[in-house]
Short mmCIF file of C-alpha atoms in Angstrom, two decimals:
data_model
loop_
_atom_site.label_atom_id
_atom_site.label_comp_id
_atom_site.label_asym_id
_atom_site.label_seq_id
_atom_site.Cartn_x
_atom_site.Cartn_y
_atom_site.Cartn_z
CA ILE B 1 128.48 17.73 68.14
CA TRP B 2 129.54 17.19 64.55
CA SER B 3 129.13 13.39 64.44
CA TYR B 4 128.64 10.79 67.15
CA GLY B 5 128.71 7.07 67.88
CA HIS B 6 132.50 6.77 67.65
CA ARG B 7 134.26 4.39 70.05
CA ASN B 8 137.98 5.10 69.89
CA VAL B 9 139.34 7.01 66.90
CA GLN B 10 143.01 6.15 66.34
CA GLY B 11 143.83 7.42 62.85
CA ALA B 12 142.58 10.29 60.74
CA ALA B 13 143.39 11.48 57.23
CA LEU B 14 141.83 13.92 54.78
CA HIS B 15 141.03 12.50 51.36
CA PRO B 16 143.35 14.29 48.89
CA VAL B 17 140.59 14.84 46.29
CA THR B 18 137.32 15.18 48.20
CA GLY B 19 138.67 16.68 51.44
CA GLU B 20 136.56 14.20 53.43
CA LEU B 21 137.77 13.03 56.82
CA TRP B 22 138.49 9.29 56.98
CA THR B 23 139.11 7.60 60.35
CA THR B 24 140.05 4.28 61.89
CA GLU B 25 138.46 3.18 65.16
CA HIS B 26 139.31 0.49 67.68
CA GLY B 27 136.42 -1.82 68.38
CA PRO B 28 136.29 -4.18 71.31
CA GLN B 29 137.37 -7.77 70.56
CA GLY B 30 136.97 -7.27 66.84
CA GLY B 31 134.72 -4.62 65.37
CA ASP B 32 137.54 -2.28 64.30
CA GLU B 33 136.26 0.14 61.67
CA LEU B 34 137.20 2.39 58.78
CA ASN B 35 134.76 5.30 58.58
CA VAL B 36 134.06 8.53 56.77
CA PRO B 37 132.41 10.59 59.52
CA ALA B 38 129.67 12.89 58.29
CA ALA B 39 128.06 15.95 59.83
CA GLY B 40 125.15 14.89 62.03
CA ALA B 41 125.73 11.18 61.36
CA ASN B 42 125.38 8.50 63.99
CA HIS B 43 128.16 5.91 63.62
CA GLY B 44 126.55 3.53 66.08
CA TRP B 45 128.66 3.05 69.18
CA PRO B 46 127.67 1.52 71.59
CA VAL B 47 124.28 0.39 70.25
CA VAL B 48 125.27 -0.73 66.74
CA THR B 49 128.67 -2.45 66.55
CA TYR B 50 130.45 -5.54 65.27
CA GLY B 51 132.56 -5.68 68.45
CA ARG B 52 132.11 -8.16 71.29
CA ASN B 53 132.64 -7.98 75.04
CA TYR B 54 136.15 -8.90 76.14
CA GLY B 55 136.42 -12.30 77.82
CA THR B 56 132.86 -13.48 77.21
CA GLY B 57 132.48 -12.70 73.51
CA THR B 58 128.88 -11.67 74.09
CA ARG B 59 127.20 -9.09 71.89
CA ILE B 60 127.49 -5.39 72.65
CA GLY B 61 124.45 -3.31 71.80
CA ASP B 62 121.45 -4.31 69.73
CA ALA B 63 122.69 -4.98 66.20
CA THR B 64 125.49 -4.72 63.64
CA GLU B 65 123.40 -2.58 61.26
CA ARG B 66 120.53 -0.13 61.51
CA ALA B 67 118.93 2.16 58.92
CA ASP B 68 119.71 5.37 60.82
CA VAL B 69 123.37 4.46 61.46
CA ALA B 70 126.17 5.20 58.98
CA PRO B 71 127.87 1.84 58.32
CA PRO B 72 131.66 1.55 58.32
CA LEU B 73 133.39 1.32 54.95
CA ARG B 74 135.26 -1.71 56.30
CA HIS B 75 135.24 -3.59 59.58
CA TRP B 76 137.48 -6.30 60.98
CA VAL B 77 136.03 -9.30 62.85
CA PRO B 78 136.30 -11.53 64.76
CA VAL B 79 139.82 -10.51 65.77
CA SER B 80 140.95 -6.93 66.19
CA VAL B 81 143.79 -5.66 64.01
CA ALA B 82 143.99 -2.64 66.35
CA PRO B 83 144.10 0.06 63.67
CA SER B 84 146.23 3.12 64.25
CA GLY B 85 147.57 5.90 62.01
CA LEU B 86 146.15 6.54 58.56
CA ALA B 87 147.50 8.25 55.44
CA PHE B 88 146.55 8.67 51.80
CA LEU B 89 149.42 8.34 49.34
CA THR B 90 149.51 11.13 46.75
CA SER B 91 153.08 10.78 45.46
CA ASP B 92 154.27 8.61 42.56
CA ARG B 93 157.30 7.25 44.49
CA TYR B 94 155.82 3.74 44.34
CA GLY B 95 154.37 4.01 40.84
CA THR B 96 150.88 5.10 39.95
CA ALA B 97 149.18 1.92 41.21
CA TRP B 98 149.54 3.09 44.83
CA GLN B 99 148.53 6.71 44.24
CA GLY B 100 145.30 7.56 46.03
CA GLN B 101 145.43 4.39 48.15
CA LEU B 102 145.01 4.43 51.92
CA PHE B 103 147.68 3.13 54.31
CA MET B 104 146.81 2.05 57.85
CA GLY B 105 149.07 1.06 60.70
CA THR B 106 148.06 -1.78 62.99
CA LEU B 107 149.13 -2.46 66.53
CA ARG B 108 147.89 -5.99 67.20
CA ALA B 109 148.35 -7.27 63.65
CA GLU B 110 151.86 -5.70 63.56
CA LYS B 111 151.76 -4.69 59.91
CA LEU B 112 151.17 -1.80 57.58
CA VAL B 113 148.02 -2.31 55.54
CA ARG B 114 147.44 -0.88 52.08
CA LEU B 115 143.73 -0.48 51.48
CA GLU B 116 143.03 -0.50 47.76
CA LEU B 117 140.15 1.83 47.00
CA ASP B 118 137.58 2.31 44.28
CA GLY B 119 135.96 5.55 45.36
CA ARG B 120 134.72 4.85 48.87
CA ARG B 121 134.80 1.08 48.45
CA VAL B 122 137.68 -0.99 49.83
CA VAL B 123 138.35 -3.49 47.04
CA GLY B 124 141.60 -4.96 48.32
CA GLU B 125 143.67 -5.28 51.46
CA HIS B 126 147.42 -5.87 51.29
CA ALA B 127 149.75 -6.51 54.24
CA LEU B 128 153.21 -4.90 54.27
CA LEU B 129 156.08 -5.14 56.77
CA GLY B 130 154.49 -8.08 58.61
CA ASP B 131 157.86 -9.82 58.78
CA ARG B 132 159.20 -6.99 60.96
CA ARG B 133 157.00 -8.01 63.93
CA ALA B 134 156.50 -4.44 65.12
CA ARG B 135 153.44 -2.54 66.26
CA ILE B 136 152.82 0.22 63.70
CA ARG B 137 151.63 3.32 65.54
CA ASP B 138 151.48 5.80 62.66
CA VAL B 139 152.10 6.24 58.94
CA ARG B 140 152.63 9.49 57.05
CA GLN B 141 153.70 10.59 53.61
CA GLY B 142 156.75 12.80 53.91
CA PRO B 143 157.39 15.94 51.85
CA ASP B 144 159.77 13.80 49.76
CA GLY B 145 156.88 11.50 48.75
CA TRP B 146 158.08 8.44 50.70
CA LEU B 147 155.92 6.74 53.32
CA TYR B 148 157.26 6.89 56.88
CA VAL B 149 156.18 4.43 59.56
CA LEU B 150 156.47 4.93 63.32
CA THR B 151 156.77 1.78 65.44
CA ASP B 152 155.38 1.46 68.94
CA ASN B 153 157.89 -1.00 70.36
CA GLU B 154 160.11 -0.33 73.36
CA ASP B 155 162.88 0.72 70.98
CA GLY B 156 160.48 2.67 68.74
CA GLN B 157 161.82 3.48 65.29
CA ILE B 158 160.91 5.47 62.20
CA TRP B 159 161.17 3.56 58.94
CA ARG B 160 161.09 4.91 55.40
CA LEU B 161 159.39 2.56 52.97
CA GLU B 162 161.47 2.82 49.78
CA ARG B 163 160.03 0.00 47.72
CA PRO B 164 156.68 -1.78 47.53
#
């Protein structure tokens, strides 16, 4: 076991500079997380979580934080965004401001999210493509440097994001 306490990993991406694994996880009724799993680390599930039981909204586990549990870099409560695919942008197709930023698809929130980073800290969150009303299953940077988004609707599509 490399790390444990993960509920439902949906997206994974390697940091382009550090090589660290970053992941998104579905939490129950809120409690979605962005994590950097670490060897031997406990990430809490099901004892330490921000999520709540479906229907009743009652607490799951004992706490939201504990000294021996690696905290998420970001969590979403009280409503789940249902995070999905994850990708770091390394190209300059969108200018240098987006280089090194993290892009996350969402299923429930139906948008692409740009997570603005300062090291491991999320310092901004920006919604993209929300007007499209489509579940975003995955996001990847193509070999041409553009971001590609895969929708999860009945008529699933692949979109190329050509401008910010």
